[in-house]
Amino acid sequence: MTDAAHAAMWERLDLDLEAHDALLAVLGKFYGDIYLSQQGRLKGAEYLDFVLSEVHGLRIREIQEAKAAGKKVVGTFCVFVPEELTLAAGCVQVGLCAGAKAGTELAETLVPRNTCDLIKSFVGFKLARLCPYIESCDLVVGETTCDGKKKAYEAFGELANMHVMEVPQCKGPCDLALFRSEIGRYKEALEKLTGKAVTAEALAEATRRVNAKRRALQRLGRLRAADPAPISGRDALLVNQISFYDDPDRFTAKVNELCDEMETRIARGEGVAPKGTPRLLLAGCPMAVPNWKLPYLIESSGAVIVGEESCIGERNSRDLTDETPADLEAMLDALAERYMKIDCACFTPNAERLEHIAALAKELGADGVVHYGLLFCQPYAHEALKVGKAMEAAGLPYLAIETDYGMEDAGQLKTRIEAFVETLA
Ligand code: BJ8
């Protein structure tokens, strides 16, 4: 696709072309510095480079072609939106990434200044007309997770066609029943959007496809237990980020190819960093594209990241949806059960998250845990304290970091990370 064809497509989507060009230039430079500078990358990382280089190009064209063929596009911000149902309704689902500082001043006209950058980013991208994914959506699905998001959706609903799912805050039987009814309400919203009923056959097929994607990510996650680490944390994060917007079947095939290559590399005793390099588990808030700051700082400080306990990471692939039910209602029950296992910090109590982090660190042979909290994120700030105590009890060195999307604190963070990594060596 030529530059002119790209530009014409973005113009049809009513993007601010000048600001969008500037964004892509910054993104390209950032990607070059953080990704292309890495040594010993897997050959399969070419897929990641290609997807990223065409993130606003070929993938958007595919989505436009799907729309022209009658498909609807659904945008999401959270892993509570069941992709199985979206695909069963014949729609394309895309994650609306929200990982860059963009349109911040505009965003602050709709949300308070002391709102996390993830929220400001999705509001800013929309108001500044910078994101071809948002502009391609026929429906945007929000969810009542943290207070910041749910109040932001009230404002965002003025800008886009929105459906908001109610996510309970506790995990008792009545909460499961509530979420089950929300699954039914989401199914109805999709049926209204497409004019077609979701069938049991379509949902069974979609569940198999989404589970296949999760199985590929689980396989990749398990291979990261090897020492030397067969893939960098940066590339593994990118795999997880891409999982939210690439075609699901292509993604699954490519990740399995990447895993084949990782197995060969492990058998040869090769990796991205020498055996014995300090290994860290990154836990906390999700890191959407292009939020690569902290992984870069960690991996340029003498450590390698071996896992991400995050929604753009293991939390999103840990649980499969039961594929055995044969009738539609039982399949919807299975979806509610699977999604209510997610251990987001928005739940109270949320002790299972502490157990998951300790277990994951052990499985991956992590030498320590770094907790990432996004500035102004209350749920993860609270849990950072609890995770610290749990890691102390598990005998795991721990560093809690709170930061935003800006680079102003990069030097200070690097000093803290280097000091932490030195204690592990
Ligand atoms: S299931 S983690 S994707 S809500 S960083 S916006 S929590 S103030 S992102 Fe999340 Fe779903 Fe939970 Fe996962 Fe609020 Fe915190 Fe901002 Fe956050």
PDB file of C-alpha atoms and ligand atoms in Angstrom, residues 77-80 116 118-119 145-146 149 285-286 311 315 344 374 377 380, ligand 1:
ATOM      1  CA  PHE A  77     -10.599  -1.017  26.507  1.00  0.00           C
ATOM      2  CA  CYS A  78     -10.631  -3.933  28.882  1.00  0.00           C
ATOM      3  CA  VAL A  79     -10.206  -7.716  28.953  1.00  0.00           C
ATOM      4  CA  PHE A  80     -13.677  -8.110  30.479  1.00  0.00           C
ATOM      5  CA  CYS A 116      -4.340   8.111  34.810  1.00  0.00           C
ATOM      6  CA  LEU A 118      -4.360   5.387  30.035  1.00  0.00           C
ATOM      7  CA  ILE A 119      -7.736   7.098  30.324  1.00  0.00           C
ATOM      8  CA  THR A 145     -14.118  -1.320  36.401  1.00  0.00           C
ATOM      9  CA  CYS A 146     -12.275   1.599  38.029  1.00  0.00           C
ATOM     10  CA  LYS A 149     -12.876   4.653  33.458  1.00  0.00           C
ATOM     11  CA  CYS A 285      -1.204  -2.031  35.278  1.00  0.00           C
ATOM     12  CA  PRO A 286      -1.565  -2.959  31.619  1.00  0.00           C
ATOM     13  CA  CYS A 311      -3.970  -7.651  31.333  1.00  0.00           C
ATOM     14  CA  ARG A 315      -3.864 -12.212  33.128  1.00  0.00           C
ATOM     15  CA  CYS A 344      -8.183  -7.136  38.257  1.00  0.00           C
ATOM     16  CA  LEU A 374       0.262   4.111  36.563  1.00  0.00           C
ATOM     17  CA  CYS A 377      -4.398   4.603  39.444  1.00  0.00           C
ATOM     18  CA  TYR A 380      -3.139  -0.803  41.585  1.00  0.00           C
TER      19      TYR A 380
HETATM   20  S1  BJ8 B   1      -9.340  -5.936  33.871  1.00  0.00           S
HETATM   21  S2  BJ8 B   1      -6.585  -3.853  34.795  1.00  0.00           S
HETATM   22  S3  BJ8 B   1      -7.901  -3.867  31.466  1.00  0.00           S
HETATM   23  S4  BJ8 B   1      -9.774  -2.464  34.213  1.00  0.00           S
HETATM   24  S5  BJ8 B   1      -4.612   2.125  35.061  1.00  0.00           S
HETATM   25  S6  BJ8 B   1      -7.845   2.778  33.724  1.00  0.00           S
HETATM   26  S7  BJ8 B   1      -7.465   0.525  36.530  1.00  0.00           S
HETATM   27  S8  BJ8 B   1      -6.964   4.048  36.907  1.00  0.00           S
HETATM   28  S9  BJ8 B   1      -6.687  -0.589  33.095  1.00  0.00           S
HETATM   29 FE1  BJ8 B   1      -7.714  -2.555  33.376  1.00  0.00          FE
HETATM   30 FE2  BJ8 B   1      -9.755  -4.110  32.694  1.00  0.00          FE
HETATM   31 FE3  BJ8 B   1      -8.765  -4.198  35.160  1.00  0.00          FE
HETATM   32 FE4  BJ8 B   1      -7.402  -5.185  33.165  1.00  0.00          FE
HETATM   33 FE5  BJ8 B   1      -8.305   2.551  35.892  1.00  0.00          FE
HETATM   34 FE6  BJ8 B   1      -5.885   2.071  36.879  1.00  0.00          FE
HETATM   35 FE7  BJ8 B   1      -6.160   3.729  34.845  1.00  0.00          FE
HETATM   36 FE8  BJ8 B   1      -6.602   1.077  34.551  1.00  0.00          FE
END
